[in-house]
Amino acid sequence: MGLQVLPLAVTMMAGPQIVAAVVLVTTARPVRVCPAFLLGVAIATAVGVALARGIFALLGQAIAPGDSSGRGVAAVVVQLVLVGLLALVAVKNVVKRRTVEPPKWLGSLMEADPRKALTTGFLIILLMPSDIAVMLTVGANLEQHDAEWTAALPFIAATVLIAALPLLVYLLLGDRARRAMPRLREWLTTHSWVVNVAACLIFIVLILAP
């Protein structure tokens, strides 16, 4: 892939996604529920990229059958639309920053079992607009370069690694992480608008970068 894999993976997990990963680390049994969450993230990212590539393959053929330049134009048009949508999302988060509240489902994760963690990891990727935008960009890149789905494996692996960071910190730092994670969770839930705006801006730069 010609994309910057790590920044895209960071964007995938910026927002409620990384907050969910931190919340799960602060549950009673993080070593049980966190791997299930990571599995859900991995499956959703792989499925999302495959669907995105298929969409652009069909779109490209509809615009210019057999013409790679036509598929490239379709990808560029969609990416520019995404830039506009992301800019609107960023502005909305800034304007409503004083009234933005964390999603109620984040609090319910404190009692999550592995099944709920798996479902959360899956849905938080496939239903999050910013993640859909990233996966569409990856799919467009794959189709534009006539690459196989397996070319996105580094991106998928990097996304899962970013999602696993709270658990890795928890396992490596032990008691210090146990004390710090609840404070980090509180900060992320009360400053979610900052994380959302940062994710939008990073992704806009990635789209517009040559």
PDB file of C-alpha atoms in Angstrom:
ATOM      1  CA  MET A   1       0.000   0.000   0.000  1.00  0.00           C
ATOM      2  CA  GLY A   2       1.119   3.508  -0.782  1.00  0.00           C
ATOM      3  CA  LEU A   3      -0.792   4.898   2.216  1.00  0.00           C
ATOM      4  CA  GLN A   4       0.705   5.980   5.528  1.00  0.00           C
ATOM      5  CA  VAL A   5      -0.419   2.945   7.484  1.00  0.00           C
ATOM      6  CA  LEU A   6       0.248   4.114  11.048  1.00  0.00           C
ATOM      7  CA  PRO A   7      -1.548   7.518  10.853  1.00  0.00           C
ATOM      8  CA  LEU A   8      -4.540   5.824   9.244  1.00  0.00           C
ATOM      9  CA  ALA A   9      -4.604   3.223  12.020  1.00  0.00           C
ATOM     10  CA  VAL A  10      -4.414   5.984  14.634  1.00  0.00           C
ATOM     11  CA  THR A  11      -7.354   7.710  12.952  1.00  0.00           C
ATOM     12  CA  MET A  12      -9.308   4.435  12.991  1.00  0.00           C
ATOM     13  CA  MET A  13      -9.055   4.268  16.792  1.00  0.00           C
ATOM     14  CA  ALA A  14      -9.324   7.995  17.599  1.00  0.00           C
ATOM     15  CA  GLY A  15     -12.543   8.924  19.374  1.00  0.00           C
ATOM     16  CA  PRO A  16     -14.952   6.570  21.177  1.00  0.00           C
ATOM     17  CA  GLN A  17     -12.972   3.630  19.788  1.00  0.00           C
ATOM     18  CA  ILE A  18      -9.895   4.171  21.957  1.00  0.00           C
ATOM     19  CA  VAL A  19     -12.093   5.276  24.870  1.00  0.00           C
ATOM     20  CA  ALA A  20     -13.862   1.902  24.679  1.00  0.00           C
ATOM     21  CA  ALA A  21     -10.494   0.120  24.754  1.00  0.00           C
ATOM     22  CA  VAL A  22      -9.482   2.091  27.867  1.00  0.00           C
ATOM     23  CA  VAL A  23     -12.833   1.451  29.572  1.00  0.00           C
ATOM     24  CA  LEU A  24     -12.499  -2.301  29.020  1.00  0.00           C
ATOM     25  CA  VAL A  25      -9.051  -2.257  30.643  1.00  0.00           C
ATOM     26  CA  THR A  26     -10.635  -0.792  33.793  1.00  0.00           C
ATOM     27  CA  THR A  27     -13.224  -3.579  34.103  1.00  0.00           C
ATOM     28  CA  ALA A  28     -12.980  -6.371  36.663  1.00  0.00           C
ATOM     29  CA  ARG A  29     -11.558  -8.878  34.152  1.00  0.00           C
ATOM     30  CA  PRO A  30      -9.689  -6.952  31.450  1.00  0.00           C
ATOM     31  CA  VAL A  31      -7.568  -9.911  30.336  1.00  0.00           C
ATOM     32  CA  ARG A  32     -10.767 -11.761  29.395  1.00  0.00           C
ATOM     33  CA  VAL A  33     -12.725  -9.008  27.675  1.00  0.00           C
ATOM     34  CA  CYS A  34      -9.979  -7.022  25.907  1.00  0.00           C
ATOM     35  CA  PRO A  35      -8.851  -9.830  23.536  1.00  0.00           C
ATOM     36  CA  ALA A  36     -12.480 -10.290  22.473  1.00  0.00           C
ATOM     37  CA  PHE A  37     -12.699  -6.561  21.738  1.00  0.00           C
ATOM     38  CA  LEU A  38      -9.506  -6.750  19.654  1.00  0.00           C
ATOM     39  CA  LEU A  39     -10.879  -9.703  17.704  1.00  0.00           C
ATOM     40  CA  GLY A  40     -14.000  -7.703  16.908  1.00  0.00           C
ATOM     41  CA  VAL A  41     -11.882  -4.768  15.724  1.00  0.00           C
ATOM     42  CA  ALA A  42      -9.770  -7.059  13.512  1.00  0.00           C
ATOM     43  CA  ILE A  43     -12.769  -8.761  11.899  1.00  0.00           C
ATOM     44  CA  ALA A  44     -14.626  -5.494  11.304  1.00  0.00           C
ATOM     45  CA  THR A  45     -11.585  -3.784   9.770  1.00  0.00           C
ATOM     46  CA  ALA A  46     -10.894  -6.715   7.454  1.00  0.00           C
ATOM     47  CA  VAL A  47     -14.538  -6.916   6.375  1.00  0.00           C
ATOM     48  CA  GLY A  48     -14.783  -3.139   5.939  1.00  0.00           C
ATOM     49  CA  VAL A  49     -11.696  -2.944   3.731  1.00  0.00           C
ATOM     50  CA  ALA A  50     -12.888  -5.865   1.600  1.00  0.00           C
ATOM     51  CA  LEU A  51     -16.306  -4.237   1.138  1.00  0.00           C
ATOM     52  CA  ALA A  52     -14.732  -0.863   0.328  1.00  0.00           C
ATOM     53  CA  ARG A  53     -12.493  -2.376  -2.317  1.00  0.00           C
ATOM     54  CA  GLY A  54     -15.476  -4.165  -3.844  1.00  0.00           C
ATOM     55  CA  ILE A  55     -17.498  -0.952  -3.909  1.00  0.00           C
ATOM     56  CA  PHE A  56     -14.765   0.932  -5.745  1.00  0.00           C
ATOM     57  CA  ALA A  57     -14.279  -1.959  -8.164  1.00  0.00           C
ATOM     58  CA  LEU A  58     -17.964  -1.810  -9.076  1.00  0.00           C
ATOM     59  CA  LEU A  59     -17.986   1.989  -9.167  1.00  0.00           C
ATOM     60  CA  GLY A  60     -14.925   2.138 -11.366  1.00  0.00           C
ATOM     61  CA  GLN A  61     -16.327  -0.378 -13.803  1.00  0.00           C
ATOM     62  CA  ALA A  62     -19.611   1.513 -13.964  1.00  0.00           C
ATOM     63  CA  ILE A  63     -17.830   4.769 -14.816  1.00  0.00           C
ATOM     64  CA  ALA A  64     -15.151   3.430 -17.130  1.00  0.00           C
ATOM     65  CA  PRO A  65     -15.108  -0.366 -17.630  1.00  0.00           C
ATOM     66  CA  GLY A  66     -11.564  -1.649 -17.819  1.00  0.00           C
ATOM     67  CA  ASP A  67     -10.117   1.872 -17.483  1.00  0.00           C
ATOM     68  CA  SER A  68      -7.968   2.330 -14.372  1.00  0.00           C
ATOM     69  CA  SER A  69      -7.958   6.110 -14.823  1.00  0.00           C
ATOM     70  CA  GLY A  70     -11.749   6.116 -14.552  1.00  0.00           C
ATOM     71  CA  ARG A  71     -11.559   4.186 -11.304  1.00  0.00           C
ATOM     72  CA  GLY A  72      -8.972   6.685 -10.076  1.00  0.00           C
ATOM     73  CA  VAL A  73     -11.272   9.633 -10.817  1.00  0.00           C
ATOM     74  CA  ALA A  74     -14.106   7.948  -8.914  1.00  0.00           C
ATOM     75  CA  ALA A  75     -11.823   7.437  -5.924  1.00  0.00           C
ATOM     76  CA  VAL A  76     -10.701  11.079  -5.950  1.00  0.00           C
ATOM     77  CA  VAL A  77     -14.294  12.363  -6.094  1.00  0.00           C
ATOM     78  CA  VAL A  78     -15.315  10.239  -3.102  1.00  0.00           C
ATOM     79  CA  GLN A  79     -12.232  11.300  -1.138  1.00  0.00           C
ATOM     80  CA  LEU A  80     -12.993  15.001  -1.714  1.00  0.00           C
ATOM     81  CA  VAL A  81     -16.552  14.464  -0.530  1.00  0.00           C
ATOM     82  CA  LEU A  82     -15.147  12.791   2.574  1.00  0.00           C
ATOM     83  CA  VAL A  83     -12.925  15.827   3.232  1.00  0.00           C
ATOM     84  CA  GLY A  84     -15.988  18.076   3.201  1.00  0.00           C
ATOM     85  CA  LEU A  85     -17.925  15.789   5.538  1.00  0.00           C
ATOM     86  CA  LEU A  86     -15.014  15.456   7.966  1.00  0.00           C
ATOM     87  CA  ALA A  87     -14.546  19.235   8.036  1.00  0.00           C
ATOM     88  CA  LEU A  88     -18.226  19.639   8.950  1.00  0.00           C
ATOM     89  CA  VAL A  89     -17.889  17.030  11.713  1.00  0.00           C
ATOM     90  CA  ALA A  90     -14.834  18.827  13.129  1.00  0.00           C
ATOM     91  CA  VAL A  91     -16.604  22.199  13.131  1.00  0.00           C
ATOM     92  CA  LYS A  92     -19.673  20.659  14.774  1.00  0.00           C
ATOM     93  CA  ASN A  93     -17.545  19.165  17.569  1.00  0.00           C
ATOM     94  CA  VAL A  94     -15.854  22.521  18.230  1.00  0.00           C
ATOM     95  CA  VAL A  95     -19.128  24.474  18.257  1.00  0.00           C
ATOM     96  CA  LYS A  96     -20.876  21.988  20.573  1.00  0.00           C
ATOM     97  CA  ARG A  97     -17.859  21.129  22.716  1.00  0.00           C
ATOM     98  CA  ARG A  98     -19.495  22.394  25.940  1.00  0.00           C
ATOM     99  CA  THR A  99     -22.573  20.230  25.489  1.00  0.00           C
ATOM    100  CA  VAL A 100     -20.970  17.093  24.033  1.00  0.00           C
ATOM    101  CA  GLU A 101     -21.491  14.080  26.283  1.00  0.00           C
ATOM    102  CA  PRO A 102     -19.909  10.629  25.959  1.00  0.00           C
ATOM    103  CA  PRO A 103     -22.167   7.927  24.475  1.00  0.00           C
ATOM    104  CA  LYS A 104     -24.201   6.120  27.138  1.00  0.00           C
ATOM    105  CA  TRP A 105     -23.067   2.727  25.855  1.00  0.00           C
ATOM    106  CA  LEU A 106     -19.514   3.500  26.995  1.00  0.00           C
ATOM    107  CA  GLY A 107     -20.633   3.321  30.620  1.00  0.00           C
ATOM    108  CA  SER A 108     -22.268  -0.058  30.057  1.00  0.00           C
ATOM    109  CA  LEU A 109     -18.901  -1.500  29.028  1.00  0.00           C
ATOM    110  CA  MET A 110     -17.845  -1.569  32.676  1.00  0.00           C
ATOM    111  CA  GLU A 111     -19.985  -4.699  33.021  1.00  0.00           C
ATOM    112  CA  ALA A 112     -19.073  -6.176  29.616  1.00  0.00           C
ATOM    113  CA  ASP A 113     -18.396  -9.871  29.143  1.00  0.00           C
ATOM    114  CA  PRO A 114     -16.272 -11.248  26.240  1.00  0.00           C
ATOM    115  CA  ARG A 115     -19.309 -11.562  23.985  1.00  0.00           C
ATOM    116  CA  LYS A 116     -20.322  -7.938  24.487  1.00  0.00           C
ATOM    117  CA  ALA A 117     -16.711  -6.829  24.057  1.00  0.00           C
ATOM    118  CA  LEU A 118     -16.496  -8.719  20.747  1.00  0.00           C
ATOM    119  CA  THR A 119     -19.737  -7.167  19.507  1.00  0.00           C
ATOM    120  CA  THR A 120     -18.607  -3.699  20.595  1.00  0.00           C
ATOM    121  CA  GLY A 121     -15.259  -4.042  18.809  1.00  0.00           C
ATOM    122  CA  PHE A 122     -17.029  -5.147  15.645  1.00  0.00           C
ATOM    123  CA  LEU A 123     -19.743  -2.490  15.593  1.00  0.00           C
ATOM    124  CA  ILE A 124     -17.581   0.408  16.765  1.00  0.00           C
ATOM    125  CA  ILE A 125     -15.520   0.033  13.590  1.00  0.00           C
ATOM    126  CA  LEU A 126     -18.212  -0.726  11.021  1.00  0.00           C
ATOM    127  CA  LEU A 127     -20.671   1.929  12.262  1.00  0.00           C
ATOM    128  CA  MET A 128     -18.298   4.806  13.042  1.00  0.00           C
ATOM    129  CA  PRO A 129     -18.361   7.444  10.235  1.00  0.00           C
ATOM    130  CA  SER A 130     -14.655   8.277  10.595  1.00  0.00           C
ATOM    131  CA  ASP A 131     -13.716   4.595  10.333  1.00  0.00           C
ATOM    132  CA  ILE A 132     -15.950   4.117   7.314  1.00  0.00           C
ATOM    133  CA  ALA A 133     -14.164   7.065   5.699  1.00  0.00           C
ATOM    134  CA  VAL A 134     -10.748   5.551   6.418  1.00  0.00           C
ATOM    135  CA  MET A 135     -11.722   2.132   5.081  1.00  0.00           C
ATOM    136  CA  LEU A 136     -13.195   3.713   1.951  1.00  0.00           C
ATOM    137  CA  THR A 137      -9.889   5.483   1.390  1.00  0.00           C
ATOM    138  CA  VAL A 138      -7.972   2.233   1.840  1.00  0.00           C
ATOM    139  CA  GLY A 139     -10.342   0.438  -0.521  1.00  0.00           C
ATOM    140  CA  ALA A 140      -9.983   3.215  -3.103  1.00  0.00           C
ATOM    141  CA  ASN A 141      -6.206   2.985  -2.857  1.00  0.00           C
ATOM    142  CA  LEU A 142      -6.251  -0.774  -3.343  1.00  0.00           C
ATOM    143  CA  GLU A 143      -8.509  -0.529  -6.373  1.00  0.00           C
ATOM    144  CA  GLN A 144      -6.595   2.397  -7.845  1.00  0.00           C
ATOM    145  CA  HIS A 145      -3.359   0.396  -7.712  1.00  0.00           C
ATOM    146  CA  ASP A 146      -5.047  -2.873  -8.724  1.00  0.00           C
ATOM    147  CA  ALA A 147      -3.791  -4.462  -5.485  1.00  0.00           C
ATOM    148  CA  GLU A 148      -5.174  -7.523  -3.753  1.00  0.00           C
ATOM    149  CA  TRP A 149      -7.019  -7.307  -0.434  1.00  0.00           C
ATOM    150  CA  THR A 150      -3.976  -8.810   1.304  1.00  0.00           C
ATOM    151  CA  ALA A 151      -2.056  -5.588   0.619  1.00  0.00           C
ATOM    152  CA  ALA A 152      -4.149  -4.022   3.396  1.00  0.00           C
ATOM    153  CA  LEU A 153      -2.940  -6.497   6.037  1.00  0.00           C
ATOM    154  CA  PRO A 154      -0.323  -4.044   7.451  1.00  0.00           C
ATOM    155  CA  PHE A 155      -3.088  -1.462   7.895  1.00  0.00           C
ATOM    156  CA  ILE A 156      -5.348  -4.007   9.623  1.00  0.00           C
ATOM    157  CA  ALA A 157      -2.515  -5.162  11.884  1.00  0.00           C
ATOM    158  CA  ALA A 158      -1.598  -1.564  12.789  1.00  0.00           C
ATOM    159  CA  THR A 159      -5.239  -0.793  13.662  1.00  0.00           C
ATOM    160  CA  VAL A 160      -5.422  -3.785  16.006  1.00  0.00           C
ATOM    161  CA  LEU A 161      -2.086  -2.812  17.560  1.00  0.00           C
ATOM    162  CA  ILE A 162      -3.334   0.705  18.334  1.00  0.00           C
ATOM    163  CA  ALA A 163      -6.496  -0.808  19.835  1.00  0.00           C
ATOM    164  CA  ALA A 164      -4.332  -3.108  21.973  1.00  0.00           C
ATOM    165  CA  LEU A 165      -2.172  -0.331  23.462  1.00  0.00           C
ATOM    166  CA  PRO A 166      -4.282   0.159  26.627  1.00  0.00           C
ATOM    167  CA  LEU A 167      -4.137  -3.585  27.349  1.00  0.00           C
ATOM    168  CA  LEU A 168      -0.392  -3.743  26.634  1.00  0.00           C
ATOM    169  CA  VAL A 169       0.252  -0.801  28.970  1.00  0.00           C
ATOM    170  CA  TYR A 170      -1.901  -2.488  31.601  1.00  0.00           C
ATOM    171  CA  LEU A 171       0.058  -5.748  31.314  1.00  0.00           C
ATOM    172  CA  LEU A 172       3.485  -4.091  31.238  1.00  0.00           C
ATOM    173  CA  LEU A 173       3.072  -1.484  33.986  1.00  0.00           C
ATOM    174  CA  GLY A 174       0.901  -3.431  36.400  1.00  0.00           C
ATOM    175  CA  ASP A 175      -0.210  -1.448  39.461  1.00  0.00           C
ATOM    176  CA  ARG A 176       0.815   1.908  38.003  1.00  0.00           C
ATOM    177  CA  ALA A 177      -1.394   1.288  34.970  1.00  0.00           C
ATOM    178  CA  ARG A 178      -4.278   0.180  37.189  1.00  0.00           C
ATOM    179  CA  ARG A 179      -4.122   3.501  39.011  1.00  0.00           C
ATOM    180  CA  ALA A 180      -3.653   5.622  35.878  1.00  0.00           C
ATOM    181  CA  MET A 181      -6.232   4.012  33.577  1.00  0.00           C
ATOM    182  CA  PRO A 182      -9.355   5.236  35.464  1.00  0.00           C
ATOM    183  CA  ARG A 183      -8.029   8.820  35.327  1.00  0.00           C
ATOM    184  CA  LEU A 184      -7.286   8.450  31.625  1.00  0.00           C
ATOM    185  CA  ARG A 185     -10.767   7.044  31.083  1.00  0.00           C
ATOM    186  CA  GLU A 186     -12.348  10.058  32.797  1.00  0.00           C
ATOM    187  CA  TRP A 187     -10.285  12.534  30.783  1.00  0.00           C
ATOM    188  CA  LEU A 188     -11.102  10.843  27.479  1.00  0.00           C
ATOM    189  CA  THR A 189     -14.825  10.703  28.208  1.00  0.00           C
ATOM    190  CA  THR A 190     -14.974  14.379  29.217  1.00  0.00           C
ATOM    191  CA  HIS A 191     -12.770  15.582  26.345  1.00  0.00           C
ATOM    192  CA  SER A 192     -14.097  13.351  23.581  1.00  0.00           C
ATOM    193  CA  TRP A 193     -14.603  16.377  21.311  1.00  0.00           C
ATOM    194  CA  VAL A 194     -10.839  17.025  21.307  1.00  0.00           C
ATOM    195  CA  VAL A 195     -10.132  13.464  20.209  1.00  0.00           C
ATOM    196  CA  ASN A 196     -12.827  13.630  17.514  1.00  0.00           C
ATOM    197  CA  VAL A 197     -11.540  16.917  16.065  1.00  0.00           C
ATOM    198  CA  ALA A 198      -7.950  15.627  16.057  1.00  0.00           C
ATOM    199  CA  ALA A 199      -9.053  12.468  14.233  1.00  0.00           C
ATOM    200  CA  CYS A 200     -10.896  14.497  11.578  1.00  0.00           C
ATOM    201  CA  LEU A 201      -7.948  16.829  10.994  1.00  0.00           C
ATOM    202  CA  ILE A 202      -5.430  13.974  10.753  1.00  0.00           C
ATOM    203  CA  PHE A 203      -7.587  12.174   8.221  1.00  0.00           C
ATOM    204  CA  ILE A 204      -8.164  15.317   6.136  1.00  0.00           C
ATOM    205  CA  VAL A 205      -4.393  15.820   5.932  1.00  0.00           C
ATOM    206  CA  LEU A 206      -3.915  12.192   4.907  1.00  0.00           C
ATOM    207  CA  ILE A 207      -6.478  12.506   2.113  1.00  0.00           C
ATOM    208  CA  LEU A 208      -5.073  15.763   0.740  1.00  0.00           C
ATOM    209  CA  ALA A 209      -1.398  14.782   1.054  1.00  0.00           C
ATOM    210  CA  PRO A 210       0.173  13.978  -2.367  1.00  0.00           C
TER     211      PRO A 210
END
